[in-house]
Coordinates of C-alpha atoms in Angstrom, one line a residue:
Chain A
X1 CA 88.2 -122.9 190.4
X2 CA 87.0 -122.8 193.7
X3 CA 83.2 -120.5 194.7
X4 CA 84.5 -115.6 194.1
X5 CA 86.4 -114.6 197.0
X6 CA 84.4 -111.6 196.1
X7 CA 80.9 -111.0 195.3
X8 CA 79.4 -107.4 193.9
X9 CA 75.7 -106.7 193.6
X10 CA 74.2 -103.5 191.9
X11 CA 76.0 -101.9 194.2
X12 CA 75.2 -97.9 194.4
X13 CA 77.1 -95.5 196.0
X14 CA 77.4 -91.4 196.3
X15 CA 79.3 -88.7 197.5
X16 CA 77.5 -85.3 199.1
X17 CA 74.8 -86.3 197.0
X18 CA 76.8 -86.4 194.1
X19 CA 76.5 -90.5 192.7
X20 CA 79.9 -92.3 192.4
X21 CA 80.0 -95.8 192.1
X22 CA 76.7 -96.8 189.6
X23 CA 75.3 -100.2 189.8
X24 CA 77.9 -102.1 190.1
X25 CA 77.9 -106.0 189.4
X26 CA 81.7 -108.6 189.2
X27 CA 83.2 -111.1 191.0
X28 CA 86.6 -111.7 192.1
X29 CA 88.3 -115.6 192.0
X30 CA 89.9 -117.0 194.4
X31 CA 94.3 -116.2 193.4
X32 CA 92.5 -113.6 191.4
X33 CA 95.2 -110.6 191.4
X34 CA 92.9 -107.7 189.5
X35 CA 93.8 -104.4 188.2
X36 CA 91.2 -101.2 189.0
X37 CA 92.1 -98.7 186.6
X38 CA 90.2 -95.5 186.1
X39 CA 89.5 -92.5 185.6
X40 CA 90.9 -89.9 188.6
X41 CA 87.1 -90.0 190.6
X42 CA 85.8 -92.6 189.1
X43 CA 85.6 -94.1 191.9
X44 CA 88.8 -96.2 192.6
X45 CA 89.4 -95.8 195.6
X46 CA 85.9 -95.4 196.6
X47 CA 84.7 -98.6 195.6
X48 CA 88.4 -100.8 197.5
X49 CA 87.1 -98.9 201.1
X50 CA 83.1 -100.8 200.0
X51 CA 85.0 -103.9 199.8
X52 CA 86.9 -103.2 203.6
X53 CA 84.5 -102.3 204.9
X54 CA 85.9 -98.3 205.9
X55 CA 82.4 -96.7 203.8
X56 CA 79.2 -98.4 203.5
X57 CA 77.2 -98.5 200.5
X58 CA 74.0 -97.3 199.9
X59 CA 72.1 -100.2 197.5
X60 CA 73.6 -103.6 197.2
X61 CA 74.7 -106.4 198.0
X62 CA 78.9 -106.8 198.5
X63 CA 80.4 -110.0 200.2
X64 CA 83.8 -110.9 200.4
X65 CA 84.8 -114.9 201.4
X66 CA 80.5 -115.0 201.2
X67 CA 80.6 -112.4 204.1
X68 CA 79.8 -108.6 205.0
X69 CA 83.5 -106.9 204.0
X70 CA 82.9 -105.7 208.6
X71 CA 83.4 -109.3 209.6
X72 CA 86.1 -110.6 207.8
X73 CA 89.1 -107.3 208.1
X74 CA 91.1 -109.8 209.5
X75 CA 91.1 -112.3 206.9
X76 CA 92.6 -108.9 204.3
X77 CA 95.4 -107.1 204.3
X78 CA 95.8 -104.1 203.4
X79 CA 98.6 -100.8 201.6
X80 CA 96.1 -97.2 202.3
X81 CA 97.9 -94.7 199.5
X82 CA 101.6 -92.8 201.6
X83 CA 100.2 -89.0 200.9
X84 CA 97.9 -89.8 203.7
X85 CA 100.4 -90.8 205.6
X86 CA 102.2 -88.1 208.0
X87 CA 105.9 -88.4 207.1
X88 CA 107.6 -86.9 210.0
X89 CA 106.0 -89.3 212.6
X90 CA 108.4 -90.7 215.6
X91 CA 107.8 -94.6 213.5
X92 CA 110.8 -97.4 213.4
X93 CA 109.6 -99.8 210.7
X94 CA 109.5 -102.7 213.1
X95 CA 107.0 -100.8 215.5
X96 CA 104.6 -99.9 211.7
X97 CA 104.5 -103.6 210.8
X98 CA 103.0 -105.0 214.0
X99 CA 100.3 -102.6 214.3
X100 CA 99.3 -105.5 211.7
X101 CA 99.7 -107.6 214.0
X102 CA 96.7 -105.1 216.8
X103 CA 93.6 -107.3 215.2
X104 CA 95.6 -110.6 216.7
X105 CA 97.2 -110.1 219.5
X106 CA 95.6 -111.7 222.0
X107 CA 97.0 -108.5 224.5
X108 CA 97.0 -105.7 223.4
X109 CA 98.9 -104.3 225.1
X110 CA 102.6 -105.3 224.4
X111 CA 103.5 -107.3 220.7
X112 CA 104.0 -111.6 221.9
X113 CA 107.0 -113.1 220.9
X114 CA 104.8 -114.1 218.0
X115 CA 104.0 -110.9 216.3
X116 CA 107.3 -110.4 217.0
X117 CA 108.2 -113.4 214.6
X118 CA 105.4 -112.8 212.2
X119 CA 106.7 -109.5 211.6
X120 CA 110.3 -110.9 210.7
X121 CA 108.9 -113.2 208.8
X122 CA 106.8 -110.7 207.0
X123 CA 109.8 -107.8 206.4
X124 CA 112.1 -111.3 205.6
X125 CA 109.7 -111.7 202.6
X126 CA 109.6 -107.8 201.2
X127 CA 113.7 -107.5 201.8
X128 CA 113.1 -104.3 204.6
X129 CA 114.2 -106.7 207.5
X130 CA 117.3 -104.2 207.9
X131 CA 116.1 -101.2 207.3
X132 CA 113.5 -102.4 210.7
X133 CA 115.1 -100.2 213.1
X134 CA 115.3 -97.3 211.2
X135 CA 112.2 -94.4 211.1
X136 CA 110.1 -94.7 208.2
X137 CA 111.0 -91.0 207.1
X138 CA 114.1 -91.8 206.6
X139 CA 112.7 -94.4 203.3
X140 CA 113.1 -94.0 200.2
X141 CA 109.1 -94.3 198.6
X142 CA 110.0 -98.0 197.7
X143 CA 111.3 -99.4 200.4
X144 CA 107.8 -97.6 202.6
X145 CA 106.1 -99.1 200.4
X146 CA 107.6 -102.9 200.8
X147 CA 107.0 -101.7 204.9
X148 CA 103.1 -101.1 204.4
X149 CA 102.9 -104.4 202.3
X150 CA 104.5 -105.9 205.1
X151 CA 102.4 -104.3 207.1
X152 CA 99.2 -106.0 205.9
X153 CA 100.8 -109.4 205.5
X154 CA 102.3 -109.4 208.8
X155 CA 98.0 -111.7 209.9
X156 CA 98.7 -114.0 207.2
X157 CA 95.6 -112.3 205.6
X158 CA 93.8 -114.5 202.5
X159 CA 93.7 -111.7 200.1
X160 CA 95.4 -108.2 199.6
X161 CA 94.6 -105.5 198.6
X162 CA 96.4 -102.3 197.5
X163 CA 95.1 -98.9 196.8
X164 CA 98.7 -97.1 194.6
X165 CA 100.6 -99.0 195.5
X166 CA 103.9 -97.0 193.2
X167 CA 102.8 -93.7 193.4
X168 CA 105.3 -91.9 194.8
X169 CA 108.3 -95.0 193.5
X170 CA 110.1 -94.6 191.0
X171 CA 110.7 -97.4 187.7
X172 CA 113.3 -100.2 189.6
X173 CA 110.7 -99.0 192.6
X174 CA 107.3 -99.9 190.8
X175 CA 109.3 -103.1 188.8
X176 CA 110.6 -104.4 192.4
X177 CA 107.4 -104.6 193.9
X178 CA 105.5 -106.2 191.2
X179 CA 107.5 -108.8 191.4
X180 CA 107.3 -108.4 194.9
X181 CA 103.6 -108.7 194.6
X182 CA 103.7 -112.1 192.3
X183 CA 105.2 -113.3 195.0
X184 CA 102.0 -113.2 197.6
X185 CA 99.6 -113.7 194.5
X186 CA 101.2 -117.5 194.5
X187 CA 98.6 -117.7 197.7
X188 CA 96.7 -114.9 198.2
X189 CA 94.2 -113.0 195.7
X190 CA 95.6 -109.6 195.0
X191 CA 93.2 -106.6 194.4
X192 CA 95.1 -103.0 193.4
X193 CA 94.1 -100.2 192.7
X194 CA 96.2 -98.3 189.5
X195 CA 96.7 -96.3 187.3
X196 CA 100.1 -96.6 185.6
X197 CA 98.8 -99.8 183.0
X198 CA 102.4 -99.5 181.6
X199 CA 103.6 -101.1 184.8
X200 CA 101.1 -104.2 186.0
X201 CA 100.5 -105.9 182.5
X202 CA 102.5 -107.8 182.9
X203 CA 102.0 -108.8 186.4
X204 CA 98.0 -108.6 186.1
X205 CA 95.7 -111.3 185.8
X206 CA 92.6 -109.1 185.6
X207 CA 91.4 -105.6 184.9
X208 CA 88.3 -104.3 185.7
X209 CA 87.7 -100.4 184.6
X210 CA 85.2 -98.3 187.1
X211 CA 83.9 -95.0 186.7
X212 CA 81.0 -94.2 188.1
X213 CA 80.6 -98.4 185.8
X214 CA 82.6 -101.0 186.1
X215 CA 83.6 -102.9 183.2
X216 CA 85.0 -106.0 184.1
X217 CA 88.1 -107.9 182.6
X218 CA 89.1 -111.7 183.5
X219 CA 91.5 -111.1 180.9
X220 CA 94.8 -108.7 181.0
X221 CA 94.2 -106.7 178.4
X222 CA 91.6 -103.8 178.1
X223 CA 88.9 -104.0 175.3
X224 CA 88.4 -101.0 173.2
X225 CA 85.0 -101.4 174.7
X226 CA 87.3 -100.4 177.7
X227 CA 88.6 -97.3 176.6
X228 CA 85.1 -96.0 176.5
X229 CA 83.4 -96.7 179.3
X230 CA 86.1 -95.4 180.9
X231 CA 88.0 -93.0 178.9
X232 CA 91.3 -94.9 181.6
X233 CA 93.4 -94.6 177.9
X234 CA 95.2 -91.3 179.1
X235 CA 98.3 -93.8 179.3
X236 CA 98.1 -95.6 176.8
X237 CA 97.2 -92.5 173.7
X238 CA 100.3 -91.2 175.8
X239 CA 102.2 -93.9 174.4
X240 CA 100.9 -94.3 171.3
X241 CA 99.8 -97.4 171.9
X242 CA 96.2 -96.6 171.7
X243 CA 93.9 -100.2 173.0
X244 CA 97.0 -102.7 172.2
X245 CA 99.3 -101.9 175.2
X246 CA 97.9 -104.8 177.2
X247 CA 96.7 -107.4 174.1
X248 CA 100.6 -108.0 173.1
X249 CA 101.0 -109.9 176.6
Chain B
X1 CA 119.8 -69.5 243.7
X2 CA 118.2 -72.6 247.0
X3 CA 116.6 -70.0 249.4
X4 CA 113.7 -69.1 246.0
X5 CA 112.9 -72.1 247.4
X6 CA 111.8 -71.1 250.6
X7 CA 108.9 -68.8 250.0
X8 CA 106.1 -72.0 250.7
X9 CA 103.9 -69.7 247.2
X10 CA 107.1 -71.4 245.5
X11 CA 107.4 -74.5 246.4
X12 CA 104.3 -75.3 245.1
X13 CA 104.4 -73.4 242.5
X14 CA 107.6 -75.9 240.6
X15 CA 105.8 -78.0 242.5
X16 CA 102.8 -77.6 239.9
X17 CA 105.2 -76.5 237.6
X18 CA 106.4 -79.8 236.6
X19 CA 103.6 -82.0 236.8
X20 CA 101.7 -79.4 234.5
X21 CA 104.9 -80.8 232.7
X22 CA 103.7 -84.2 232.6
X23 CA 100.3 -83.9 230.8
X24 CA 101.4 -81.4 228.9
X25 CA 104.4 -83.0 227.3
X26 CA 102.1 -86.6 227.1
X27 CA 98.3 -85.1 226.0
X28 CA 101.1 -82.2 223.4
X29 CA 102.5 -84.9 222.1
X30 CA 98.8 -86.3 220.6
X31 CA 97.7 -83.0 220.2
X32 CA 100.5 -82.2 217.5
X33 CA 100.6 -85.5 216.1
X34 CA 96.8 -85.7 215.4
X35 CA 97.0 -82.5 214.8
X36 CA 94.1 -81.1 216.9
X37 CA 96.1 -77.9 218.0
X38 CA 92.6 -76.3 216.8
X39 CA 90.1 -78.2 218.4
X40 CA 92.4 -77.9 221.4
X41 CA 92.8 -74.4 221.3
X42 CA 88.9 -74.0 221.2
X43 CA 88.4 -76.4 224.7
X44 CA 90.6 -74.1 226.2
X45 CA 89.2 -71.2 225.4
X46 CA 85.6 -72.2 225.1
X47 CA 86.4 -73.6 229.1
X48 CA 86.3 -69.3 229.9
X49 CA 82.5 -70.1 229.8
X50 CA 82.5 -72.2 232.9
X51 CA 84.4 -69.6 234.7
X52 CA 81.6 -67.5 234.2
X53 CA 79.7 -69.1 235.0
X54 CA 80.8 -71.4 238.3
X55 CA 81.2 -67.7 238.9
X56 CA 77.3 -66.6 237.7
X57 CA 76.3 -70.2 240.0
X58 CA 78.8 -69.5 242.8
X59 CA 79.2 -73.4 242.7
X60 CA 83.2 -74.2 241.8
X61 CA 85.3 -72.8 239.3
X62 CA 87.8 -76.0 239.5
X63 CA 84.4 -78.3 238.8
X64 CA 82.2 -76.1 237.0
X65 CA 84.6 -75.7 234.1
X66 CA 85.7 -79.4 234.2
X67 CA 81.6 -80.6 233.3
X68 CA 81.7 -77.3 230.7
X69 CA 84.2 -78.2 229.4
X70 CA 83.5 -81.8 229.3
X71 CA 80.3 -81.1 227.2
X72 CA 82.2 -78.6 224.9
X73 CA 84.7 -81.3 223.8
X74 CA 81.9 -83.9 223.4
X75 CA 80.1 -80.9 220.8
X76 CA 83.6 -80.7 219.1
X77 CA 84.6 -84.1 218.8
X78 CA 80.9 -85.4 217.2
X79 CA 81.2 -82.4 215.2
X80 CA 85.3 -82.8 213.7
X81 CA 84.1 -86.9 212.9
X82 CA 80.8 -86.0 211.0
X83 CA 82.1 -83.2 209.5
X84 CA 86.2 -83.6 208.6
X85 CA 85.9 -80.6 206.2
X86 CA 84.2 -77.3 207.9
X87 CA 85.4 -78.4 211.4
X88 CA 88.2 -75.8 211.2
X89 CA 84.8 -73.4 211.1
X90 CA 82.8 -74.6 214.5
X91 CA 86.0 -74.7 216.2
X92 CA 86.6 -70.4 215.5
X93 CA 82.4 -70.3 216.8
X94 CA 82.7 -72.1 219.6
X95 CA 85.3 -70.9 220.8
X96 CA 84.1 -67.6 220.5
X97 CA 80.5 -68.1 222.2
X98 CA 82.6 -70.0 225.2
X99 CA 83.9 -66.7 225.6
X100 CA 81.3 -65.1 225.0
X101 CA 78.9 -66.6 227.8
X102 CA 81.8 -66.2 230.4
X103 CA 82.3 -62.3 229.9
X104 CA 77.5 -62.1 229.7
X105 CA 78.0 -64.8 233.1
X106 CA 79.7 -62.8 234.3
X107 CA 78.5 -59.9 234.1
X108 CA 75.2 -60.8 235.5
X109 CA 77.1 -62.1 238.4
X110 CA 75.9 -59.3 241.5
X111 CA 79.0 -57.6 242.3
X112 CA 81.9 -59.8 240.9
X113 CA 85.5 -58.6 241.4
X114 CA 87.0 -62.0 240.1
X115 CA 90.1 -61.6 239.3
X116 CA 90.2 -62.3 235.0
X117 CA 94.1 -61.9 234.5
X118 CA 94.4 -64.8 236.5
X119 CA 92.1 -67.5 234.3
X120 CA 93.6 -65.6 231.1
X121 CA 97.5 -66.2 231.5
X122 CA 97.1 -68.3 234.9
X123 CA 98.2 -67.7 238.1
X124 CA 100.8 -70.4 239.2
X125 CA 101.9 -69.1 242.2
X126 CA 99.1 -69.1 244.5
X127 CA 98.2 -73.1 243.5
X128 CA 97.2 -73.8 245.8
X129 CA 97.3 -77.7 248.3
X130 CA 93.7 -78.4 246.3
X131 CA 94.7 -77.7 243.5
X132 CA 97.9 -79.9 243.6
X133 CA 96.3 -83.1 244.5
X134 CA 93.9 -82.6 242.0
X135 CA 96.9 -81.8 239.2
X136 CA 98.2 -85.6 240.4
X137 CA 95.2 -87.4 240.2
X138 CA 94.6 -85.8 237.0
X139 CA 98.1 -86.0 236.0
X140 CA 98.2 -90.2 237.2
X141 CA 94.8 -90.6 235.1
X142 CA 96.6 -89.4 231.6
X143 CA 98.8 -91.9 232.4
X144 CA 97.4 -94.5 233.3
X145 CA 95.7 -94.3 230.8
X146 CA 97.1 -93.6 227.4
X147 CA 100.1 -96.0 229.2
X148 CA 96.9 -98.7 229.2
X149 CA 95.5 -97.9 225.9
X150 CA 99.3 -96.6 223.6
X151 CA 99.2 -99.2 220.7
X152 CA 95.4 -98.2 220.4
X153 CA 96.5 -94.5 220.0
X154 CA 99.8 -95.6 218.1
X155 CA 97.9 -97.3 215.1
X156 CA 95.5 -94.1 215.1
X157 CA 97.4 -91.2 215.9
X158 CA 100.0 -92.9 212.5
X159 CA 97.2 -94.3 210.3
X160 CA 93.5 -93.8 211.1
X161 CA 91.8 -95.7 208.1
X162 CA 94.2 -98.5 209.1
X163 CA 93.9 -99.2 212.5
X164 CA 89.9 -99.1 212.0
X165 CA 90.7 -102.0 209.7
X166 CA 92.4 -103.3 212.6
X167 CA 89.4 -103.5 214.6
X168 CA 90.7 -100.8 216.7
X169 CA 87.9 -99.1 218.6
X170 CA 89.4 -95.5 216.4
X171 CA 85.7 -93.4 217.3
X172 CA 85.4 -94.0 221.2
X173 CA 89.5 -93.3 221.1
X174 CA 88.9 -90.2 220.4
X175 CA 86.4 -89.3 222.4
X176 CA 88.4 -90.0 225.3
X177 CA 91.2 -88.3 223.5
X178 CA 89.2 -85.3 223.5
X179 CA 88.0 -85.6 226.9
X180 CA 91.2 -86.3 228.4
X181 CA 92.1 -82.5 226.0
X182 CA 89.4 -81.1 227.7
X183 CA 90.9 -83.0 231.8
X184 CA 94.3 -81.2 230.8
X185 CA 93.3 -77.6 229.7
X186 CA 91.2 -77.2 232.5
X187 CA 94.2 -77.5 235.3
X188 CA 97.0 -76.3 233.0
X189 CA 94.5 -73.3 232.5
X190 CA 95.7 -72.6 236.1
X191 CA 99.7 -72.5 235.6
X192 CA 99.5 -71.0 231.8
X193 CA 96.2 -70.0 231.9
X194 CA 93.6 -70.4 229.3
X195 CA 95.0 -68.1 226.3
X196 CA 98.7 -69.6 227.0
X197 CA 97.9 -72.9 227.1
X198 CA 97.7 -74.2 223.1
X199 CA 100.9 -72.8 223.3
X200 CA 103.0 -75.0 226.3
X201 CA 100.5 -78.2 224.0
X202 CA 102.5 -77.5 221.0
X203 CA 106.0 -75.7 221.5
X204 CA 107.4 -79.0 223.7
X205 CA 105.6 -81.9 221.9
X206 CA 107.3 -79.6 218.0
X207 CA 110.6 -80.1 219.4
X208 CA 110.8 -83.3 221.2
X209 CA 109.5 -84.9 217.6
X210 CA 112.6 -84.4 215.9
X211 CA 114.9 -86.2 217.8
X212 CA 112.6 -89.2 218.7
X213 CA 112.5 -92.4 217.9
X214 CA 108.9 -93.6 218.9
X215 CA 105.8 -91.6 220.2
X216 CA 106.8 -92.6 223.4
X217 CA 109.7 -91.3 224.1
X218 CA 108.4 -87.8 221.7
X219 CA 105.9 -87.6 225.2
X220 CA 109.4 -88.4 227.4
X221 CA 111.0 -85.7 225.8
X222 CA 107.9 -83.4 225.5
X223 CA 108.0 -83.4 229.6
X224 CA 111.0 -83.2 230.1
X225 CA 111.0 -79.5 227.7
X226 CA 108.1 -78.0 229.9
X227 CA 109.7 -79.6 232.9
X228 CA 112.6 -76.7 231.8
X229 CA 110.6 -74.9 230.8
X230 CA 108.2 -74.2 233.6
X231 CA 110.6 -74.5 235.9
X232 CA 113.1 -71.0 235.1
X233 CA 110.6 -69.5 233.5
X234 CA 108.7 -69.6 236.7
X235 CA 112.5 -68.5 238.2
X236 CA 112.6 -66.5 235.7
X237 CA 109.7 -64.8 236.0
X238 CA 111.1 -64.1 240.7
X239 CA 113.9 -62.4 239.0
X240 CA 112.1 -60.4 236.7
X241 CA 108.7 -59.6 238.6
X242 CA 106.8 -60.1 235.8
X243 CA 103.7 -63.1 235.2
X244 CA 104.7 -66.1 235.9
X245 CA 102.5 -67.7 232.8
X246 CA 103.7 -65.3 230.3
X247 CA 107.2 -66.2 231.9
X248 CA 107.0 -69.5 231.1
X249 CA 105.4 -68.9 227.8
X250 CA 108.8 -66.8 226.2
X251 CA 111.1 -69.2 227.8
X252 CA 109.3 -72.2 225.6
X253 CA 109.2 -69.8 222.4
X254 CA 113.0 -69.6 223.2
X255 CA 113.2 -72.8 223.2
X256 CA 111.2 -73.1 219.8
X257 CA 113.9 -71.1 218.4
X258 CA 116.4 -71.2 219.4
X259 CA 115.5 -75.1 218.2
X260 CA 114.2 -74.0 214.3
X261 CA 118.2 -71.9 214.2
X262 CA 119.7 -75.6 214.9
X263 CA 117.7 -77.4 212.7
X264 CA 119.1 -74.8 210.1
X265 CA 122.7 -75.3 210.9
X266 CA 122.6 -79.1 210.7
X267 CA 120.2 -78.9 207.5
X268 CA 123.4 -75.8 206.4
X269 CA 126.8 -78.6 207.0
X270 CA 125.1 -81.9 205.1
X271 CA 123.7 -80.1 202.2
X272 CA 127.9 -78.6 202.4
X273 CA 129.1 -81.7 203.6
X274 CA 127.1 -83.9 201.1
X275 CA 128.5 -81.2 197.9
X276 CA 132.0 -81.6 199.5
X277 CA 131.6 -85.3 198.9
X278 CA 130.0 -84.7 195.7
X279 CA 133.1 -82.5 194.6

């Protein structure tokens, strides 16, 4: 196994005087499919944004591909939570996916033929090429997420980070998205934030509980210690299978 | 109808209306999709401080107001970036402070007899050649800047966080946008006055957004709608002998309600047809 693609040591972050992350230390290896789980407000999204360089840590050390996050943004694909996005915005699926290429376009004014070919390839992969001329607001939740994943993949990233990619997607659509992510993971390290353990359990390779502290587990199962630290067993208990849902796989 | 255009002031007014429509359509679209309506209102009203200051100092109104608006715009841009959750309050405060300053400056100006109404509600019929020239220059700048940074503005407007990750210079771009808003506001004051600016900035893009399939198309539709509202409002004000700025806004408002009504009818028809197909 190669060197870790993510290396975080003694990371502290606070927001408006309130600690969000305390002394977080963990590593992610190349080719992993890591799920960050934990209670709402536990710091999952914050941790993801720190890894992307969208936020700056108070203290500690973050290295992605051995460098500070801001220097490697061109090697990372990002799928944000889609609740912040204006649904009525007049934009076609094609234009959204092309947005992903802004970083590598030689000219920022117009998209080159290369940009369009990469966009086509990513959209074919995610099965949204047929929707290219539709307005994003007319798509279903699942289709929309696949468009955002295509936008993230259009630069051929080495790592893909997703924030709650299935929050507004029906069960069938969620399955499709995870099947796509499984394919993507053959070449690309995947880190995703999720709260739905039932769905992710059969796809992920490792899991980390984030609740101010982090508890990282290199296998796709939740230990009792994690449940204790994270109180992230809400879904599990609700399904009547405390602590064991992931262990079965 | 054509004989209206025999008067030079009407020709100038119509030209001013069309030029301002180009500016309004483009900037208004960016204002609406970036949710900067309140901020634009703040800049427009605070600009009154600049108007007061120019009379107090005895300097050209347009130039002083422009400088004053730029300062207000930069403060507002900085504050709204830093403290997003409190930005509406701060916009509200600067909005009122700007207007109060304007009134005090005018109080302190000896023997002033300014027609305040023309700044509050516009005076398109008194547009001069110089005003038209300024409008052409500002319109060209707005067109050029928006065209040049179109892809970046699109990315920032759609998804600011993602844009930052694609190395779009979101912060400088935001300041640039707010400055363009200030520039536009000062020019539009001439036509509809600072109180009515918000309507002209928001109504055309609001209607255009529903039919446009891209941001560019939304800008074009907004410009065309603005032209329609400005020219028909102007004609209406001439024939009914009412204030032109107010007439333009009332026409725009009529357009707004008609579009709402059309929406209602369309959704009712589609829901009825879906009911009949499901039966």
